[in-house]
Coordinates of C-alpha atoms and ligand atoms in Angstrom, one line a residue:
X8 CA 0.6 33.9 15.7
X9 CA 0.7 30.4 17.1
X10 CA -1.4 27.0 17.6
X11 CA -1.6 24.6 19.6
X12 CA -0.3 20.5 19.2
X13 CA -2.2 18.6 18.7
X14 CA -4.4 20.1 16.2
X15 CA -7.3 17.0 16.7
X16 CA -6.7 16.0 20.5
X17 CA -8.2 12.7 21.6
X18 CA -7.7 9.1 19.3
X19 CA -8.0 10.6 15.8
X20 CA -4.7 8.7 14.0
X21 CA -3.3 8.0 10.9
X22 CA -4.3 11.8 9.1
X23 CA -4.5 12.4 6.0
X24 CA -5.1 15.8 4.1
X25 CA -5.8 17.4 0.9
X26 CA -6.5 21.1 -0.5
X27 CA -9.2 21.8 -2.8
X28 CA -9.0 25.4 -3.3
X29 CA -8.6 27.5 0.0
X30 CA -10.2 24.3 2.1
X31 CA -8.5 21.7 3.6
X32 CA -9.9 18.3 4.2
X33 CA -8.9 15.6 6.9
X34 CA -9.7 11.9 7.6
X35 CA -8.4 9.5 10.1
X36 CA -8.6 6.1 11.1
X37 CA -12.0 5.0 13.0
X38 CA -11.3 0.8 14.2
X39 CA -14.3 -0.8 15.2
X40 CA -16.1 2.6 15.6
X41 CA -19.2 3.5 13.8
X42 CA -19.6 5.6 11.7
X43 CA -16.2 5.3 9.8
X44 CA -13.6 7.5 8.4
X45 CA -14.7 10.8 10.8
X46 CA -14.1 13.6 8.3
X47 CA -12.8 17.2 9.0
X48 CA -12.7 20.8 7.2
X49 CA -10.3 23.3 8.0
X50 CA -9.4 26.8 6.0
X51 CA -6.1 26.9 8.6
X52 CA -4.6 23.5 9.4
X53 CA -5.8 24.1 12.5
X54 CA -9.0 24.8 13.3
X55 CA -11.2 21.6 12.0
X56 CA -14.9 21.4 12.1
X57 CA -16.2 17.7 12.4
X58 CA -18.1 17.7 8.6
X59 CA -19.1 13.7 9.2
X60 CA -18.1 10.3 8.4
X61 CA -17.4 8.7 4.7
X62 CA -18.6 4.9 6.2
X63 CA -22.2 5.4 7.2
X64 CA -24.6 2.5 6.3
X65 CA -23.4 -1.1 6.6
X66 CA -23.4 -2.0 3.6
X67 CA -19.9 0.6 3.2
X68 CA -18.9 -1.1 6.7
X69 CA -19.3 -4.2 7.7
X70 CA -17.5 -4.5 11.4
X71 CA -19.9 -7.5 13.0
X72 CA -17.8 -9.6 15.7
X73 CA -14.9 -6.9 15.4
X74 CA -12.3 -7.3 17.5
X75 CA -10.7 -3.5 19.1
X76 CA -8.4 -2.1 17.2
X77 CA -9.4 -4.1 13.8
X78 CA -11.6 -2.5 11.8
X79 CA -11.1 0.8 9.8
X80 CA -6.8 1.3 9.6
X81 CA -5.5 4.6 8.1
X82 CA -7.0 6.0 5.2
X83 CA -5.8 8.3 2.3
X84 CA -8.0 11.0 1.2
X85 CA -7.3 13.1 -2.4
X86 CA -9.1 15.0 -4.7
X87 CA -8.8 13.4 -8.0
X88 CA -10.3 14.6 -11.0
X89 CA -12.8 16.9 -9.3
X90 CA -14.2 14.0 -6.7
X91 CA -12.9 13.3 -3.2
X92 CA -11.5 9.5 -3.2
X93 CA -11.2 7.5 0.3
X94 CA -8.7 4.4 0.4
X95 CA -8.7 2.4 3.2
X96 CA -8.5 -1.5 4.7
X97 CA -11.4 -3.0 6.4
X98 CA -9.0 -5.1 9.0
X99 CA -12.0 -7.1 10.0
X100 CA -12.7 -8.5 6.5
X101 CA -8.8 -7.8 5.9
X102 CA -9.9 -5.7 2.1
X103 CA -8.7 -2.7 0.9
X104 CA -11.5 -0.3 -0.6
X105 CA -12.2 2.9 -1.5
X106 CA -15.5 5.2 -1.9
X107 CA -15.8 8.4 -3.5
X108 CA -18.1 11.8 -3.3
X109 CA -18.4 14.5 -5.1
X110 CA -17.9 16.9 -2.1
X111 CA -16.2 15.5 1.6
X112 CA -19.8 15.7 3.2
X113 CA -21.1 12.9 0.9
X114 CA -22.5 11.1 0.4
X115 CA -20.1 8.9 -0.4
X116 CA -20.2 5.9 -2.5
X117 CA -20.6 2.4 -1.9
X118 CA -17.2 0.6 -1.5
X119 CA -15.3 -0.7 -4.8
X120 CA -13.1 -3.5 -3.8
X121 CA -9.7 -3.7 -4.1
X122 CA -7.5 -6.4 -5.5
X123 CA -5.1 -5.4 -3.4
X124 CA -3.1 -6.8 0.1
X125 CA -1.4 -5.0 3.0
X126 CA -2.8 -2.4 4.9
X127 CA -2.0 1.9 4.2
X128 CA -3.4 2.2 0.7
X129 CA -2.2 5.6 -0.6
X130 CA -3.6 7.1 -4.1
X131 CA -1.5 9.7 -6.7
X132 CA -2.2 11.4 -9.4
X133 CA 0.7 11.9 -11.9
X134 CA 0.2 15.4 -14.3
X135 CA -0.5 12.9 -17.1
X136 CA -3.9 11.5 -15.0
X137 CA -2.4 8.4 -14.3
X138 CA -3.3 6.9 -10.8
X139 CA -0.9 5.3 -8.6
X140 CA -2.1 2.9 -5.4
X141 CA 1.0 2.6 -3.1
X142 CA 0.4 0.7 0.4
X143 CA 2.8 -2.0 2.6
X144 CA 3.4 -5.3 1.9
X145 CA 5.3 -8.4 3.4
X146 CA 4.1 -7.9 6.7
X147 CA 2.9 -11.4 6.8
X148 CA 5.9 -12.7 5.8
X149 CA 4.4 -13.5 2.0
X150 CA 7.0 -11.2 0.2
X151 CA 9.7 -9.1 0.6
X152 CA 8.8 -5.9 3.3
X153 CA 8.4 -2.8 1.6
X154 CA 6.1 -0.3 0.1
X155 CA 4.1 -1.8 -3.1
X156 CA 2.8 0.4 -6.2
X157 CA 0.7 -0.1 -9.2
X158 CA -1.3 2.2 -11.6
X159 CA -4.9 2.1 -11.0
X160 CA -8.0 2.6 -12.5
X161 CA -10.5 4.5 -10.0
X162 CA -13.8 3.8 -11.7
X163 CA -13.8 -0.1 -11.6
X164 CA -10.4 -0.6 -8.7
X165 CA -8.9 -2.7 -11.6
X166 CA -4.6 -2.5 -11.4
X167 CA -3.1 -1.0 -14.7
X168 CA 0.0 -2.3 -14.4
X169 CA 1.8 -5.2 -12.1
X170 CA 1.8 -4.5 -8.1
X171 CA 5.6 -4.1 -8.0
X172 CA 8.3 -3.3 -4.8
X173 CA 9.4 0.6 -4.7
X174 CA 11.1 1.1 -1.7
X175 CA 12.1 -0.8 1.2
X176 CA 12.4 2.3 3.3
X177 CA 15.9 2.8 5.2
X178 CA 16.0 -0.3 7.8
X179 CA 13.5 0.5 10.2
X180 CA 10.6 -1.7 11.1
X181 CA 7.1 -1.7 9.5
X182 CA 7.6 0.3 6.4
X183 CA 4.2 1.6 6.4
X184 CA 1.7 4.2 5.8
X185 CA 3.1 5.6 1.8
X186 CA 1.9 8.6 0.6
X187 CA 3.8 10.2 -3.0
X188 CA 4.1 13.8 -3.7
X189 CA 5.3 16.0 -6.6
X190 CA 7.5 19.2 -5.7
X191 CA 9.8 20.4 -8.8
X192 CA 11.3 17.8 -10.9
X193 CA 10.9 15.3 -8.1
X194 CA 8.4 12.3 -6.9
X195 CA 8.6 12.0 -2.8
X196 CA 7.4 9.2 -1.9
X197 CA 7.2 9.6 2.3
X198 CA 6.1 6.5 4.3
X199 CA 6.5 5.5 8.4
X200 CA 9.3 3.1 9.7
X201 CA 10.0 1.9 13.2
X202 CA 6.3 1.3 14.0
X203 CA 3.5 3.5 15.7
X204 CA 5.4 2.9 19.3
X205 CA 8.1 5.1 20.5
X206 CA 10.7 4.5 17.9
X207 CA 7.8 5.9 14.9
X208 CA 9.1 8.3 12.0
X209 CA 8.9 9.9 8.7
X210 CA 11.1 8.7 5.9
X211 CA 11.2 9.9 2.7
X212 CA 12.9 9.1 -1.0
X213 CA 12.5 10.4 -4.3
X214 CA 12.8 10.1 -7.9
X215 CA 11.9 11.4 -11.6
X216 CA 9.6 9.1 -11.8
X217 CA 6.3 8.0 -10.0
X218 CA 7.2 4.2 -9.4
X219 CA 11.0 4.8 -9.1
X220 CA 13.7 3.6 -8.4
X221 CA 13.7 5.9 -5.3
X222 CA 16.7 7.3 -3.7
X223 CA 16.9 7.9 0.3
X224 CA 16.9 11.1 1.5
X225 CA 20.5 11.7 3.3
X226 CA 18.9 13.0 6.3
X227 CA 16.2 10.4 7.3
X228 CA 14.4 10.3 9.2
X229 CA 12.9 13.7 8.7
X230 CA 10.8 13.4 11.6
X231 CA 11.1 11.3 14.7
X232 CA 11.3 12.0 18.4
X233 CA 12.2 8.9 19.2
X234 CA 15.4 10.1 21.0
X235 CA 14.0 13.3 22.3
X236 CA 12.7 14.1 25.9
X237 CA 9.5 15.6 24.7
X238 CA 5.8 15.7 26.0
X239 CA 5.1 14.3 22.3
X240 CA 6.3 10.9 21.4
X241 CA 5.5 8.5 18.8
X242 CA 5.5 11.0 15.9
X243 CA 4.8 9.4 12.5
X244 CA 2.5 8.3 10.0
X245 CA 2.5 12.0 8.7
X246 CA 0.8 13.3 5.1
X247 CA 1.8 16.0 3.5
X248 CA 0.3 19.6 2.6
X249 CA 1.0 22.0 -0.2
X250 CA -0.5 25.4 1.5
X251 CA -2.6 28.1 -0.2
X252 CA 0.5 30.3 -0.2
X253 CA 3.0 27.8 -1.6
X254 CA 4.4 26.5 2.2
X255 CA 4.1 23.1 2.9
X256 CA 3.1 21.0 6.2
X257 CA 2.8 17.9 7.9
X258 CA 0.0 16.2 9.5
X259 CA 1.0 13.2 11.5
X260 CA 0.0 11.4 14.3
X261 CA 1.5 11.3 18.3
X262 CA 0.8 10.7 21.8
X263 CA 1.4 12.2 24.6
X264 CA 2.4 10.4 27.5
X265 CA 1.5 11.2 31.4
X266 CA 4.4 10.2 33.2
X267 CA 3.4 7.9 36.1
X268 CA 5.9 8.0 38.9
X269 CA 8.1 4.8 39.2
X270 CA 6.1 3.2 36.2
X271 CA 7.2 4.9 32.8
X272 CA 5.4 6.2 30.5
X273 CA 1.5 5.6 30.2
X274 CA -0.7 7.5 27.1
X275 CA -4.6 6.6 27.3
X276 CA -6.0 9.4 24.6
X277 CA -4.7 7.1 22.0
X278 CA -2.4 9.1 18.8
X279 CA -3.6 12.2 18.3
X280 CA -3.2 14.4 15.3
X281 CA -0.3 17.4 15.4
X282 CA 0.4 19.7 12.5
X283 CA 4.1 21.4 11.6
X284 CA 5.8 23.5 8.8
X285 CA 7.8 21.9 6.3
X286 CA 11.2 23.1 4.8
X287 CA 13.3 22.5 2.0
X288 CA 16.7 22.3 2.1
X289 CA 18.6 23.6 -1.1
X290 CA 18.9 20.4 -2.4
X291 CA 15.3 19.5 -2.6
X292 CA 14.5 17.4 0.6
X293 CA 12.1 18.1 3.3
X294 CA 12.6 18.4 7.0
X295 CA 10.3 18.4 9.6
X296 CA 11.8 18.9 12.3
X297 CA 11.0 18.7 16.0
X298 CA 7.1 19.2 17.1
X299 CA 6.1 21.7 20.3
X300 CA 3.0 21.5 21.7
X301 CA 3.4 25.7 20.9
X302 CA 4.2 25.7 16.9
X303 CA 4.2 29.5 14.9
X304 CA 1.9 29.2 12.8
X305 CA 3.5 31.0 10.0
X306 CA 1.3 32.7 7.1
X307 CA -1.8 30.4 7.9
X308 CA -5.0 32.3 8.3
X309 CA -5.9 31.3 11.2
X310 CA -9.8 31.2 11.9
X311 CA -10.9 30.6 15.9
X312 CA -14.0 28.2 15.3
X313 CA -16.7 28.6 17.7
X314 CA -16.0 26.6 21.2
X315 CA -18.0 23.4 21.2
X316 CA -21.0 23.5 23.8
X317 CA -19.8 22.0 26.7
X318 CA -23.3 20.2 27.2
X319 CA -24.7 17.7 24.5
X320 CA -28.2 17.5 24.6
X321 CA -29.8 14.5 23.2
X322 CA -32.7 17.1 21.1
X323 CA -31.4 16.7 17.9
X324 CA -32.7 14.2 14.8
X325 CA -29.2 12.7 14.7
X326 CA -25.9 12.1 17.0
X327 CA -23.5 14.8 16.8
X328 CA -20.6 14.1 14.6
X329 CA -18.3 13.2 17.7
X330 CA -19.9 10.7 18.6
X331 CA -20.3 6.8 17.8
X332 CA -21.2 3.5 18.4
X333 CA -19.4 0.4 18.7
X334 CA -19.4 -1.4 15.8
X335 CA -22.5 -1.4 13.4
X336 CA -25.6 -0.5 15.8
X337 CA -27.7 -3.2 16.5
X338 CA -31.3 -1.7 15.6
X339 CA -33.4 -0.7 18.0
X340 CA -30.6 -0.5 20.6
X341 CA -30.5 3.2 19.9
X342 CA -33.0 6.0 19.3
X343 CA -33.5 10.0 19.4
X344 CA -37.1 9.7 18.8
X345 CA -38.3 7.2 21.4
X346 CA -38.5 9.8 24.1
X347 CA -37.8 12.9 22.4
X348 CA -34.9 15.4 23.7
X349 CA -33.7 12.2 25.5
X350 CA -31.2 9.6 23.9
X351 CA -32.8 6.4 24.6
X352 CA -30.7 3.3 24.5
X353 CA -32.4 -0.3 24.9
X354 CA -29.7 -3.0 26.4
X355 CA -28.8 -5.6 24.1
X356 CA -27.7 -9.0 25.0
X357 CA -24.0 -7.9 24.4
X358 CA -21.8 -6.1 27.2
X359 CA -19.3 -4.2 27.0
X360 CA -17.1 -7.6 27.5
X361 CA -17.8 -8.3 23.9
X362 CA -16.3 -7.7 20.9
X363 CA -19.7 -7.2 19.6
X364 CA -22.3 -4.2 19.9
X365 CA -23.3 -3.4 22.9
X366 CA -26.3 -0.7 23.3
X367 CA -23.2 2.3 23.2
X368 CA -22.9 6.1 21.8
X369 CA -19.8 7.5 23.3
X370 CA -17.1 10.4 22.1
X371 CA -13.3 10.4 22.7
X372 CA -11.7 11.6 25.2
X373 CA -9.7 15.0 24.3
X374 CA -8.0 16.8 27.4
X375 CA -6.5 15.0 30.5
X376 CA -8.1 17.2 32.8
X377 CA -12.4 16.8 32.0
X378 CA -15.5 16.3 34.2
X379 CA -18.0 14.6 32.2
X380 CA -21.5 13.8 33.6
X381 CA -24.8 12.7 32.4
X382 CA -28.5 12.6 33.6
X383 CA -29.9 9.4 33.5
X384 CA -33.3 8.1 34.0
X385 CA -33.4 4.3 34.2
X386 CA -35.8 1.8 36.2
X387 CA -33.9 -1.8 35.3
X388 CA -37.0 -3.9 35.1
X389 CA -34.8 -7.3 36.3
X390 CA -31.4 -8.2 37.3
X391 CA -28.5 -8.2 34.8
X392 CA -30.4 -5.0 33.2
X393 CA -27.5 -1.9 33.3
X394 CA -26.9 1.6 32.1
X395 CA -24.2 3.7 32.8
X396 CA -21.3 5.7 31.9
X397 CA -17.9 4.2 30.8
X398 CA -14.4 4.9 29.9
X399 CA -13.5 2.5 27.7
X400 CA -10.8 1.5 26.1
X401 CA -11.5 -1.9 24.4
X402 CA -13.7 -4.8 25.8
X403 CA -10.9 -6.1 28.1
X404 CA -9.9 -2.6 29.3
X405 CA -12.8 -0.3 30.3
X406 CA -14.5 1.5 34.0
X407 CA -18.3 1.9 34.5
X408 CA -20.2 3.6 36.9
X409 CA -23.9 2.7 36.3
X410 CA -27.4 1.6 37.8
X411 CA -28.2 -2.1 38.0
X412 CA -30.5 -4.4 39.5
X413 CA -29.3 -7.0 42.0
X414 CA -32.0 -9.6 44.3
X415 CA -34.9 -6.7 43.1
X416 CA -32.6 -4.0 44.3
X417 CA -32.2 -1.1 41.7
X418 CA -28.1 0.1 43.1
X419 CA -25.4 2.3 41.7
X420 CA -22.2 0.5 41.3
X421 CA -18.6 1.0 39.8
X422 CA -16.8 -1.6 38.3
X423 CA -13.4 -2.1 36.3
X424 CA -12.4 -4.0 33.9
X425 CA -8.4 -4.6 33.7
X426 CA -7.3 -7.4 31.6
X427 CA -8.8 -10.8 33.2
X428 CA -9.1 -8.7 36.6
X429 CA -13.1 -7.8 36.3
X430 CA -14.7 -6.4 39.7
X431 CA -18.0 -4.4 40.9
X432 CA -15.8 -2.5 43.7
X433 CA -18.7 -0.2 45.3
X434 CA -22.3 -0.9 45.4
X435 CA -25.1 0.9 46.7
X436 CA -29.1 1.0 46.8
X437 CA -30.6 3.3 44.9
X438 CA -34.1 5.1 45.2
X439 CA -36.4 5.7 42.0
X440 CA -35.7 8.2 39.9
X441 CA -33.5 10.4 37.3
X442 CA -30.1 10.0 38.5
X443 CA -26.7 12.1 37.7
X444 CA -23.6 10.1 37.3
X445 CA -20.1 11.5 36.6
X446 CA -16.6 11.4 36.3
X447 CA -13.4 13.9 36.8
X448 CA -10.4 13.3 35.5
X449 CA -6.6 14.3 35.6
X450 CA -3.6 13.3 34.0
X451 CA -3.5 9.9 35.9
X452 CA -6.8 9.8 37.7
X453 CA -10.6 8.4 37.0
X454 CA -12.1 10.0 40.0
X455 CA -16.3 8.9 39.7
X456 CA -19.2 10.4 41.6
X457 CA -22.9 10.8 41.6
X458 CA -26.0 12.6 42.7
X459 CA -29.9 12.4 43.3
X460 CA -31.7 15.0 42.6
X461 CA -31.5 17.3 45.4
X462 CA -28.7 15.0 47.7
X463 CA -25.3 16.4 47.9
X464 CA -23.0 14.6 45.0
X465 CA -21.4 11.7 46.1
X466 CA -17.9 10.1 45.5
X467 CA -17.9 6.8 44.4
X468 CA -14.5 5.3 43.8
X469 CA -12.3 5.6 40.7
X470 CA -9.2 4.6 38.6
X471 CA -6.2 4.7 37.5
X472 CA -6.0 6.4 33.7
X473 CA -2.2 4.2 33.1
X474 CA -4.2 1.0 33.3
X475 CA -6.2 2.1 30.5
X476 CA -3.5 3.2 28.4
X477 CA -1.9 1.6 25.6
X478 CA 1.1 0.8 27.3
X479 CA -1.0 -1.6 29.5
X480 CA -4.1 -2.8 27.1
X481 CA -2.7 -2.0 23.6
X482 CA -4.4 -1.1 20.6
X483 CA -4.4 1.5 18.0
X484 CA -7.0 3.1 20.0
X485 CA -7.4 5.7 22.9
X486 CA -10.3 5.8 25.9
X487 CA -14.1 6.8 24.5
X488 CA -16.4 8.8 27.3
X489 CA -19.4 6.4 26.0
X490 CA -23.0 5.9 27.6
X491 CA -24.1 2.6 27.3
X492 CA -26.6 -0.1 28.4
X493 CA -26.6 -4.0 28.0
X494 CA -29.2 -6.7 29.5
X495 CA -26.0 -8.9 30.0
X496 CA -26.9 -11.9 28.2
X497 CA -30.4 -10.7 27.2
X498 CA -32.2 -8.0 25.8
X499 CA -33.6 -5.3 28.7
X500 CA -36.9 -4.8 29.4
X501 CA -36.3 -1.5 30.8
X502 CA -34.9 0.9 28.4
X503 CA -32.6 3.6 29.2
X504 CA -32.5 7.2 28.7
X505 CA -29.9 10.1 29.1
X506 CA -31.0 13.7 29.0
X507 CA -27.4 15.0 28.1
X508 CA -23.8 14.5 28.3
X509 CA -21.4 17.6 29.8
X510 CA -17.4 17.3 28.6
X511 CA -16.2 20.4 30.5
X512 CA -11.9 20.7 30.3
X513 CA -11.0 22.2 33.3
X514 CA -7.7 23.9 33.2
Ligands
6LW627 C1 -2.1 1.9 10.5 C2 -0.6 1.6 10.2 C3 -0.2 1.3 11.6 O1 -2.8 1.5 9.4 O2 -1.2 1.1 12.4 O3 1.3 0.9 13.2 C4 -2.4 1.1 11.7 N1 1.0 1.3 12.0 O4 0.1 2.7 9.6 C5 -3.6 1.6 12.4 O5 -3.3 2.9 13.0

């Protein structure tokens, strides 16, 4: 049997894993997205069912005035002493943290603060129930680069022993993202070098003891496509697996590109996450080895889940894990019960343009090749009042088609967002009433339509995908499909409501 790369399609980075039993859990990194920590369950490696978010009041996440791509950086998730442990860094208050549950659904705890700098927090527990918080350090040029240990206690967050330098990693750039294993008579510790761009991979080192001294493994790195001509790119940041049946894997994260002709490579679904075996040479040392987008899937049991709907409706008492806001919601800008079976959004004064929290519910963007559409009832009361649809990539970076309100004309219009460039490039008068907007896209193309009830659809403009990527805006982050309003400036009058959100893949 086989599987398919990545395992968790669309901007879900930075993966970590663990096995409790037969049942595997995953979290990734979530940036200024709300809820954090989006957390996974899987009996296969690959099949994962969305089981919710670890960061889901405000008082666990705190991402007011946010810029993209700050926020909630990679996490490491364990199973410690019969309770699942989260450590992570809140970018925007620059704090590492970490909450516990007793089971991966939660709830989890409120944060206990870490004294404790750099970013990639990792936790270990050694067979004599000592705890070990690894993470990066010298990145801003305090101390030496390198990866940073000390024993921990995971009741109060109080260090046990001096923070201390373990490894330096084998040259590369950005020693980052440490996570430490036990196989045999060996410690592994495995971190990232060469930073989350095209020249990202997998180092590893071990020793016979938990905090070293480490020794390189003589065929680092063991994963990297740096120098290969592959669809995937970017592979790093990977954790580690001990399977059911003894075989061991790698989670990681990577991109993948669509070429643009003339103009390099361009990847807007942000890093995704990819699974792949592990081996062992004779003398102890892992490989990895290069990653397919077709991978045999060994001795894993694979379980088909059942195929998401391909239509949200908004019917529900709460959002569907796959989707979230932008930064902590403001209240009121969002409800399910206003108008029930509709999700009504009220525009805030903050736009999209901010680094702040717009009226927004949104879901990442999976496949290249989608059609997404909504049904949207929405009278603006006064002009600057909008609701829409958006691809967005960050508040500099981001398309909309929507309905507006210009000189007491209610109009459809589609505007970009590139960089300083900002433009409404089609505009056009609207009648009253419930209104479907859209968008199809390929590998390079936005293409936007809509239709009223009972017209013929309508093409209305589009855009390029590469001028959303990460090559272009950068980020940690790839495009949300997000419905949104904003009063621009003010708070609407008018509030908006969607009836449902289609994400169809078409092949
Ligand atoms: C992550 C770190 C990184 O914490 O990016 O580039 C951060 N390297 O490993 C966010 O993904």
């Amino acid at each position: 049997m086989s599987y398919r790369n990545p395992v968790l399609p669309g901007s879900y980075p930075d993966p970590s894993v663990c096995r409790v039993g037969d049942d595997y859990y995953l979290a990734c990194s979530s940036f200024e997205f709300f809820p954090g920590l989006p957390l996974f369950h899987s009996r296969d490696l690959v099949n994962w069912r969305a089981i919710g978010h670890a960061l889901t009041r405000d008082s666990q996440l705190d991402l007011h005035g946010c810029k993209s791509s700050l926020g909630i950086f990679a996490p490491t998730l364990r199973h410690i002493a019969g309770r699942f442990y989260l450590v992570t860094t809140n970018l925007n208050k620059f704090r590492n943290f970490l909450v516990w549950a007793d089971q991966a659904e939660g709830p989890w705890s409120e944060p206990v603060w870490l004294d404790w700098p750099g970013i990639d927090p990792s936790l270990f527990e050694s067979e004599d129930g000592r705890v070990f918080i690894s993470g990066n350090g010298g990145f801003l040029g305090d101390e030496p680069v390198g990866i940073y240990q000390a024993e921990i206690d995971l009741a109060t967050g109080a260090l046990l022993s001096p923070r201390q330098l373990v490894w330096t990693g084998t040259g590369g750039k950005a020693p980052e993202g440490p996570h430490l294993y036990k196989r045999g008579g060996w410690y592994y510790l495995l971190i990232a070098e060469g930073g989350t761009e095209y020249g990202h991979m997998v180092t590893v080192a071990r020793s016979t003891q938990p905090h070293g001294p480490f020794e390189a493994c003589p065929h680092n790195p063991i994963l990297s496509h740096r120098s290969l001509d592959s669809p995937i790119q970017a592979t790093g940041h990977a954790d580690l697996v001990e399977a059911v049946d003894g075989n061991w894997w790698a989670v990681f994260l990577g991109i993948r590109p669509a070429p643009v002709r003339f103009a390099g490579q361009h990847h807007h679904m942000g890093r995704e996450t990819f699974l792949a075996p592990v081996t062992w040479t004779t003398d102890g040392w892992p490989r990895i080895g290069q990653v397919f987008e077709t991978m045999d899937a060994g001795d894993l049991p694979l379980q088909s889940l059942k195929a998401p709907a391909t239509r949200t409706e908004f019917n529900g008492t709460d959002l569907p894990h796959q989707f979230n806001h932008l930064r902590n919601p403001q209240p009121g800008s969002w409800s399910l019960q206003t108008r029930p079976g509709w999700l009504t959004l009220q525009g805030q004064p903050d736009t999209l343009d901010d680094p702040a929290a717009p009226a927004f519910v949104g879901r990442r963007q999976q496949h290249f090749d989608c059609e997404v559409a909504t049904l949207l009832d929405f009278e603006p009361a006064a002009d600057g009042e909008e609701a829409g649809l958006t691809v967005f990539k960050s508040e500099r970076f981001h398309y909309e088609i929507a309905i507006g309100h210009r000189a007491g004309q209610r109009l459809v219009f589609l505007r970009r967002r590139i960089g300083s460039l900002w433009k409404v490039e089609l505009e056009r008068p609207l009648p009253h009433g419930e209104l479907l907007l859209g968008l199809r896209a390929d590998a390079q193309h936005y293409r936007f339509f809509f239709q009223t009830p009972g017209e013929p659809e309508q093409e209305f403009g589009g855009g390029e995908c590469a001028l959303l990527s990460t090559e272009t805006a950068g980020g940690f982050t790839g495009v949300y499909l997000g419905l949104y309003a904003t009063g621009n400036g003010r708070r609407s009058t008018a509030s908006a409501a969607f009836k449902w959100l289609d994400y169809i893949t078409t092949p």
